[in-house]
Amino acid sequence: MFKQLTEAQLDPILSLTQMFREDTRSDKMDLGIGVYKNSVGETPIMQAVLQAEHRLLETQKTKSYVGLAGDEVFNQSMMDLLLKGTSAHSRAAAVQTPGASGALRMLADLMHLAQPETTVWISNPSYVNHKPVMEAAGLKVKFYPYFDPATKQVNSEAMLAELAKAGPKDVVLLHGCCHNPTGADISFADWQAITELSNQNGFLPFVDIAYQGFGDGLEEDVAGLRHLANNVEEMVIATSCSKNFGLYRERTGAAVVISDSLKEAQKAKGRILQLARSSYTMPPDHGAALVATILNDEALTANWKAELNEMNQRMLRLRAGLTQAVRDQGSNAFDFIEKHKGMFSVTGLSPEQIIRMREEFGIYAVGDGRINIAGLQEDRLDYLATALLAVSR
């Protein structure tokens, strides 16, 4: 049977990790995979997470099954984090999933079940897993213009003109904040315009928010999402705790369905559970239990927010520091990096220039030119600036 298979195409991001590990150079730098690293190059366990783990160790009495929906305290906590203060908060239902990728797939399967001819509109460019997940669920994919390679910012005019063509059989996938891979976010005015288009034309908004707290702040990063949720009848959300809780390997995410009533949202939740039963059945418990513990304890929540804010502020300092390091070498060609938000920036470098970065400088970045700002260390900014200028001349 398996001899009929062709070789799998390597994942453009995950394959970089293996290449990096095999590189013996002492000055190599990994700016590929999207994980936060501290000033010594480690991805630390957050203090609030450690404290919650100690508490679980002392209080958890069983490893029995939790249930198809996962941890319901976690589910409610995620809806609070995303939707508190909106009308959608009382007409939403959530399911814990194995990371945001699990949420993407469950929601895609739900959309295919409800409307098999659905087309999902995805930003150009977008997270590398968006297209394959949607297509694996049997949905059609279409791209809408988003990033202007010249300005390195969002081309709002072109984006909104194209999205005006989306209709009742379409889903528009939006990045909640900290756009991956570009780092260029839509403005609040864009969120308002997209909300109007959704109500006028009938497309379903689908928000993927994996970096809440890594942009302008925990509350600020969901301002657009909340405006949208507050003003449309139906909407779906995929969210992740990988970045803002540092729970990468715990695969902790949630799928949220908003409808015009709680009854309708609960009906959709029931169908997601049915879909999950024929897939992974139940999500892993540990990460969700940690998040639920943190978000339902005032002291732990305060500690988590403080540490998350410091991570965010450090990324802002890294952006400013890298931009200044390039300026110190006589160029303002990368000033746009300081304006981007979150973990990533698209540099504008070609695949050939990215290969040069890797071969000549030992700097690993994704072929589309994306670099992970959160993977930088303060003492390597000058080295990266030198490499960027060398390969771009």
Coordinates of C-alpha atoms in Angstrom, one line a residue:
M1 CA 0.0 0.0 0.0
F2 CA 2.5 2.6 1.1
K3 CA 4.9 2.1 -1.8
Q4 CA 2.4 4.1 -3.8
L5 CA 3.1 7.2 -1.8
T6 CA 5.2 10.0 -3.1
E7 CA 7.7 11.8 -0.7
A8 CA 6.1 14.4 1.6
Q9 CA 7.0 18.0 0.9
L10 CA 9.0 19.4 3.8
D11 CA 7.3 22.0 5.9
P12 CA 9.1 25.4 5.1
I13 CA 9.3 26.4 8.8
L14 CA 9.7 23.2 10.7
S15 CA 12.4 21.8 8.4
L16 CA 14.5 24.9 9.2
T17 CA 14.7 23.7 12.8
Q18 CA 16.4 20.5 11.8
M19 CA 18.9 22.3 9.5
F20 CA 19.7 24.7 12.4
R21 CA 20.4 21.8 14.8
E22 CA 22.8 20.2 12.3
D23 CA 24.7 23.5 11.8
T24 CA 27.9 23.4 13.8
R25 CA 28.7 27.1 13.7
S26 CA 28.9 28.7 17.1
D27 CA 27.5 32.1 15.9
K28 CA 24.4 30.6 14.2
M29 CA 21.1 32.3 14.8
D30 CA 17.6 30.8 14.5
L31 CA 15.0 33.4 13.4
G32 CA 12.7 30.8 11.7
I33 CA 10.2 29.0 14.0
G34 CA 7.9 31.3 15.9
V35 CA 8.9 30.9 19.6
Y36 CA 9.8 33.6 22.1
K37 CA 13.3 33.5 23.4
N38 CA 14.8 35.5 26.2
S39 CA 18.1 37.4 26.3
V40 CA 20.1 34.2 26.6
G41 CA 18.3 32.4 23.8
E42 CA 16.0 30.2 25.9
T43 CA 12.2 29.8 25.7
P44 CA 11.4 30.1 29.4
I45 CA 8.4 28.7 31.3
M46 CA 6.5 31.7 32.6
Q47 CA 6.5 32.1 36.4
A48 CA 2.7 32.0 36.6
V49 CA 2.7 28.7 34.7
L50 CA 5.2 27.2 37.1
Q51 CA 3.1 28.3 40.1
A52 CA 0.0 26.8 38.5
E53 CA 1.8 23.6 37.8
H54 CA 2.9 23.3 41.4
R55 CA -0.7 23.9 42.4
L56 CA -2.0 21.2 40.0
L57 CA 0.6 18.8 41.3
E58 CA -0.7 19.2 44.8
T59 CA -4.4 19.2 44.0
Q60 CA -5.1 17.1 40.9
K61 CA -6.4 13.7 42.0
T62 CA -7.0 11.9 38.7
K63 CA -5.9 11.6 35.1
S64 CA -9.3 10.3 34.0
Y65 CA -11.0 11.7 30.8
V66 CA -12.1 15.3 30.9
G67 CA -14.6 15.1 28.0
L68 CA -15.1 15.9 24.4
A69 CA -15.2 19.7 25.0
G70 CA -12.1 19.7 27.2
D71 CA -11.9 21.8 30.3
E72 CA -15.1 23.9 30.4
V73 CA -13.5 26.3 32.9
F74 CA -10.8 26.9 30.4
N75 CA -13.4 27.4 27.6
Q76 CA -15.2 30.1 29.6
S77 CA -11.9 31.8 30.5
M78 CA -10.9 32.0 26.9
M79 CA -14.3 33.5 25.9
D80 CA -13.9 36.0 28.8
L81 CA -10.4 36.9 27.6
L82 CA -11.6 37.5 24.0
L83 CA -15.1 38.7 24.3
K84 CA -15.8 40.3 27.7
G85 CA -17.8 43.5 27.4
T86 CA -19.4 42.6 24.1
S87 CA -22.9 41.4 23.2
A88 CA -21.2 38.3 21.7
H89 CA -20.1 37.2 25.1
S90 CA -23.5 35.9 26.0
R91 CA -24.2 34.2 22.6
A92 CA -20.9 32.3 22.2
A93 CA -19.8 28.8 22.8
A94 CA -16.2 27.4 23.0
V95 CA -14.5 24.0 22.6
Q96 CA -11.0 23.3 23.8
T97 CA -8.8 22.1 20.9
P98 CA -5.2 20.8 20.4
G99 CA -3.7 24.2 19.7
A100 CA -5.0 26.9 17.3
S101 CA -4.3 24.5 14.4
G102 CA -6.8 22.1 15.9
A103 CA -9.3 25.0 16.2
L104 CA -8.7 26.0 12.6
R105 CA -9.4 22.4 11.5
M106 CA -12.5 21.9 13.7
L107 CA -14.0 25.2 12.5
A108 CA -13.1 24.4 8.9
D109 CA -14.8 21.0 9.2
L110 CA -17.9 22.7 10.8
M111 CA -18.1 25.1 7.9
H112 CA -17.8 22.3 5.4
L113 CA -20.6 20.4 7.2
A114 CA -22.8 23.5 7.2
Q115 CA -22.0 24.7 3.6
P116 CA -19.8 22.4 1.6
E117 CA -19.3 24.9 -1.2
T118 CA -17.8 27.5 1.1
T119 CA -14.8 29.5 -0.1
V120 CA -12.4 30.8 2.6
W121 CA -10.7 34.1 1.7
I122 CA -7.1 34.3 3.1
S123 CA -4.8 37.3 3.2
N124 CA -1.8 37.3 0.8
P125 CA 0.5 36.4 2.5
S126 CA -0.9 34.4 5.5
Y127 CA 0.1 31.9 8.1
V128 CA 1.6 28.9 6.2
N129 CA -0.9 26.5 7.6
H130 CA -4.1 28.4 6.8
K131 CA -4.4 27.2 3.2
P132 CA -3.6 23.5 3.7
V133 CA -5.9 23.2 6.8
M134 CA -8.8 24.8 4.9
E135 CA -8.2 22.6 1.8
A136 CA -7.8 19.5 3.9
A137 CA -11.4 20.1 5.2
G138 CA -12.7 20.3 1.6
L139 CA -13.0 24.1 1.4
K140 CA -12.0 26.2 -1.5
V141 CA -9.4 28.9 -0.8
K142 CA -9.0 32.4 -2.4
F143 CA -6.5 35.1 -1.5
Y144 CA -7.2 38.7 -1.0
P145 CA -4.6 41.5 -1.3
Y146 CA -3.1 42.5 2.0
F147 CA 0.6 43.4 2.2
D148 CA 2.2 46.1 0.1
P149 CA 5.8 44.9 -0.6
A150 CA 6.9 48.5 -1.3
T151 CA 5.7 50.2 1.9
K152 CA 5.8 47.0 4.0
Q153 CA 2.4 48.0 5.4
V154 CA -1.2 46.9 4.8
N155 CA -2.7 48.0 1.5
S156 CA -6.1 48.7 3.0
E157 CA -7.6 50.2 -0.2
A158 CA -6.9 47.1 -2.2
M159 CA -7.9 44.7 0.6
L160 CA -11.3 46.3 1.2
A161 CA -12.1 46.6 -2.5
E162 CA -11.5 42.9 -2.9
L163 CA -13.4 41.9 0.2
A164 CA -16.4 43.9 -1.0
K165 CA -16.8 41.0 -3.6
A166 CA -17.2 38.3 -0.9
G167 CA -20.7 37.0 -0.4
P168 CA -23.0 34.7 1.6
K169 CA -21.1 31.5 0.6
D170 CA -17.7 33.0 1.6
V171 CA -15.7 33.2 4.8
V172 CA -13.1 35.9 5.4
L173 CA -10.2 34.8 7.5
L174 CA -8.6 37.6 9.5
H175 CA -5.6 37.8 11.8
G176 CA -6.7 39.1 15.1
C177 CA -3.4 40.9 15.8
C178 CA 0.3 40.6 15.0
H179 CA -0.1 39.4 11.5
N180 CA 1.9 36.3 10.6
P181 CA 4.1 36.5 8.6
T182 CA 4.2 40.2 7.9
G183 CA 3.9 42.0 11.3
A184 CA 1.7 44.6 9.5
D185 CA -1.8 44.8 11.2
I186 CA -5.0 46.2 9.9
S187 CA -6.2 49.4 11.5
F188 CA -9.3 49.8 13.7
A189 CA -10.9 51.7 10.8
D190 CA -10.3 48.6 8.7
W191 CA -12.0 46.4 11.3
Q192 CA -15.0 48.8 11.1
A193 CA -15.1 48.6 7.4
I194 CA -14.9 44.8 7.3
T195 CA -17.7 44.7 9.8
E196 CA -19.9 46.8 7.6
L197 CA -19.0 44.6 4.5
S198 CA -19.9 41.5 6.4
N199 CA -23.3 42.8 7.4
Q200 CA -24.0 44.2 3.9
N201 CA -22.8 41.2 1.9
G202 CA -23.3 38.3 4.3
F203 CA -19.9 36.7 4.5
L204 CA -18.8 35.0 7.7
P205 CA -15.9 36.5 9.6
F206 CA -13.3 34.0 10.9
V207 CA -10.6 35.5 13.2
D208 CA -7.4 33.6 14.0
I209 CA -5.8 35.2 17.1
A210 CA -2.7 33.5 18.2
Y211 CA -0.7 36.4 19.7
Q212 CA -3.0 38.3 22.0
G213 CA -0.8 40.5 24.2
F214 CA 2.2 40.5 21.8
G215 CA 1.1 43.6 19.9
D216 CA -0.3 46.7 21.6
G217 CA -1.4 45.0 24.8
L218 CA -3.8 42.3 26.0
E219 CA -7.0 44.4 25.7
E220 CA -5.8 46.6 22.8
D221 CA -5.1 43.5 20.7
V222 CA -8.7 42.4 20.7
A223 CA -10.3 45.8 20.1
G224 CA -11.0 45.1 16.4
L225 CA -12.1 41.5 17.1
R226 CA -14.5 42.8 19.8
H227 CA -16.0 45.5 17.5
L228 CA -16.6 42.8 14.9
A229 CA -18.1 40.4 17.4
N230 CA -20.3 43.1 18.9
N231 CA -21.8 44.0 15.5
V232 CA -22.3 40.7 13.5
E233 CA -24.7 37.9 14.1
E234 CA -22.3 35.1 13.3
M235 CA -18.5 34.7 13.6
V236 CA -15.9 32.1 14.5
I237 CA -12.6 32.4 16.3
A238 CA -9.5 30.2 16.6
T239 CA -7.3 31.1 19.5
S240 CA -4.0 29.8 21.0
C241 CA -2.2 29.9 24.3
S242 CA 1.1 28.8 22.8
K243 CA 2.6 32.3 22.7
N244 CA 1.0 34.4 25.4
F245 CA 1.3 31.6 28.0
G246 CA 4.4 30.0 26.5
L247 CA 2.6 26.6 26.3
Y248 CA 3.9 25.7 22.9
R249 CA 4.3 21.9 23.4
E250 CA 1.1 21.6 25.5
R251 CA -1.1 22.3 22.4
T252 CA -3.6 24.5 24.1
G253 CA -6.2 26.3 22.0
A254 CA -9.9 26.9 21.6
A255 CA -12.5 27.2 18.8
V256 CA -15.3 29.7 19.5
V257 CA -18.6 30.0 17.7
I258 CA -20.7 33.2 17.9
S259 CA -24.3 33.1 16.7
D260 CA -27.4 35.2 17.1
S261 CA -28.4 33.3 20.2
L262 CA -26.7 31.0 22.7
K263 CA -29.0 28.2 21.6
E264 CA -27.6 28.3 18.1
A265 CA -24.0 28.6 19.3
Q266 CA -24.5 25.6 21.5
K267 CA -25.9 23.7 18.5
A268 CA -22.8 24.4 16.5
K269 CA -20.7 23.4 19.5
G270 CA -22.4 20.1 19.6
R271 CA -21.5 19.5 15.9
I272 CA -17.9 20.4 16.6
L273 CA -17.8 17.8 19.4
Q274 CA -19.2 15.2 17.0
L275 CA -16.5 16.1 14.5
A276 CA -13.8 15.9 17.2
R277 CA -15.1 12.5 18.3
S278 CA -14.2 11.1 14.8
S279 CA -10.8 12.8 14.9
Y280 CA -8.7 13.4 18.1
T281 CA -11.7 12.8 20.4
M282 CA -10.5 14.8 23.4
P283 CA -7.9 17.5 23.7
P284 CA -4.9 17.3 26.0
D285 CA -5.7 18.5 29.5
H286 CA -2.5 19.9 31.1
G287 CA -2.1 23.2 29.3
A288 CA -5.8 24.1 29.6
A289 CA -5.8 23.2 33.3
L290 CA -2.8 25.6 33.8
V291 CA -4.5 28.4 31.9
A292 CA -7.8 27.9 33.8
T293 CA -5.9 28.0 37.1
I294 CA -4.1 31.2 36.2
L295 CA -7.1 33.1 34.8
N296 CA -9.3 32.2 37.8
D297 CA -6.8 33.4 40.4
E298 CA -6.2 37.1 40.9
A299 CA -2.6 36.8 42.0
L300 CA -1.6 34.4 39.2
T301 CA -3.5 36.5 36.6
A302 CA -1.6 39.6 37.8
N303 CA 1.8 37.8 37.6
W304 CA 0.9 36.5 34.1
K305 CA -0.1 39.9 32.8
A306 CA 3.1 41.5 34.2
E307 CA 5.3 38.9 32.6
L308 CA 3.4 39.0 29.3
N309 CA 3.8 42.8 29.3
E310 CA 7.5 42.5 29.8
M311 CA 7.8 40.1 26.9
N312 CA 5.9 42.5 24.8
Q313 CA 8.0 45.5 25.8
R314 CA 11.2 43.5 25.1
M315 CA 10.0 42.7 21.6
L316 CA 9.4 46.4 21.1
R317 CA 12.9 47.2 22.3
L318 CA 14.3 44.5 20.0
R319 CA 12.5 46.1 17.0
A320 CA 13.8 49.5 17.9
G321 CA 17.3 48.2 18.6
L322 CA 17.5 46.4 15.3
T323 CA 16.3 49.4 13.3
Q324 CA 18.8 51.6 15.1
A325 CA 21.6 49.1 14.4
V326 CA 20.9 49.2 10.7
R327 CA 20.7 53.0 10.8
D328 CA 24.1 53.1 12.6
Q329 CA 25.5 51.3 9.5
G330 CA 24.2 54.1 7.3
S331 CA 20.9 52.8 6.1
N332 CA 17.2 53.3 6.9
A333 CA 16.1 50.5 4.5
F334 CA 14.7 48.5 7.4
D335 CA 12.9 51.3 9.4
F336 CA 9.6 49.5 8.7
I337 CA 10.5 46.8 11.2
E338 CA 10.0 49.2 14.1
K339 CA 6.4 49.8 12.9
H340 CA 5.4 46.2 12.7
K341 CA 3.8 44.3 15.6
G342 CA 4.2 41.0 17.3
M343 CA 6.8 38.3 16.8
F344 CA 7.4 38.6 13.0
S345 CA 8.4 40.9 10.2
V346 CA 8.7 40.3 6.5
T347 CA 12.0 41.8 5.5
G348 CA 11.4 41.9 1.8
L349 CA 14.4 39.7 1.2
S350 CA 14.2 37.2 -1.7
P351 CA 14.6 33.4 -1.3
E352 CA 18.1 33.8 -2.7
Q353 CA 19.0 36.5 -0.2
I354 CA 17.6 34.3 2.6
I355 CA 19.8 31.4 1.5
R356 CA 22.8 33.8 1.5
M357 CA 21.9 34.8 5.1
R358 CA 22.0 31.2 6.1
E359 CA 25.1 30.1 4.2
E360 CA 27.2 33.2 4.8
F361 CA 26.1 34.3 8.2
G362 CA 24.4 31.2 9.8
I363 CA 21.2 33.1 10.2
Y364 CA 18.1 31.0 9.6
A365 CA 14.9 32.6 8.4
V366 CA 11.9 31.5 6.4
G367 CA 12.1 31.6 2.6
D368 CA 9.4 34.2 2.3
G369 CA 11.6 36.7 4.1
R370 CA 10.0 36.4 7.5
I371 CA 12.2 36.8 10.6
N372 CA 11.2 36.1 14.2
I373 CA 12.0 39.2 16.1
A374 CA 11.1 37.3 19.3
G375 CA 14.0 35.0 18.6
L376 CA 16.6 37.7 18.8
Q377 CA 19.1 38.5 21.6
E378 CA 20.2 42.0 22.3
D379 CA 23.9 41.3 21.8
R380 CA 23.3 40.0 18.2
L381 CA 21.5 43.0 16.8
D382 CA 24.6 44.5 15.1
Y383 CA 25.4 41.1 13.6
L384 CA 22.0 40.7 12.1
A385 CA 22.0 44.3 10.8
T386 CA 25.3 43.6 9.1
A387 CA 23.9 40.5 7.5
L388 CA 20.7 42.2 6.3
L389 CA 22.6 45.0 4.6
A390 CA 25.2 42.7 3.1
V391 CA 22.7 40.4 1.4
S392 CA 20.3 43.3 0.3
R393 CA 22.9 45.4 -1.5

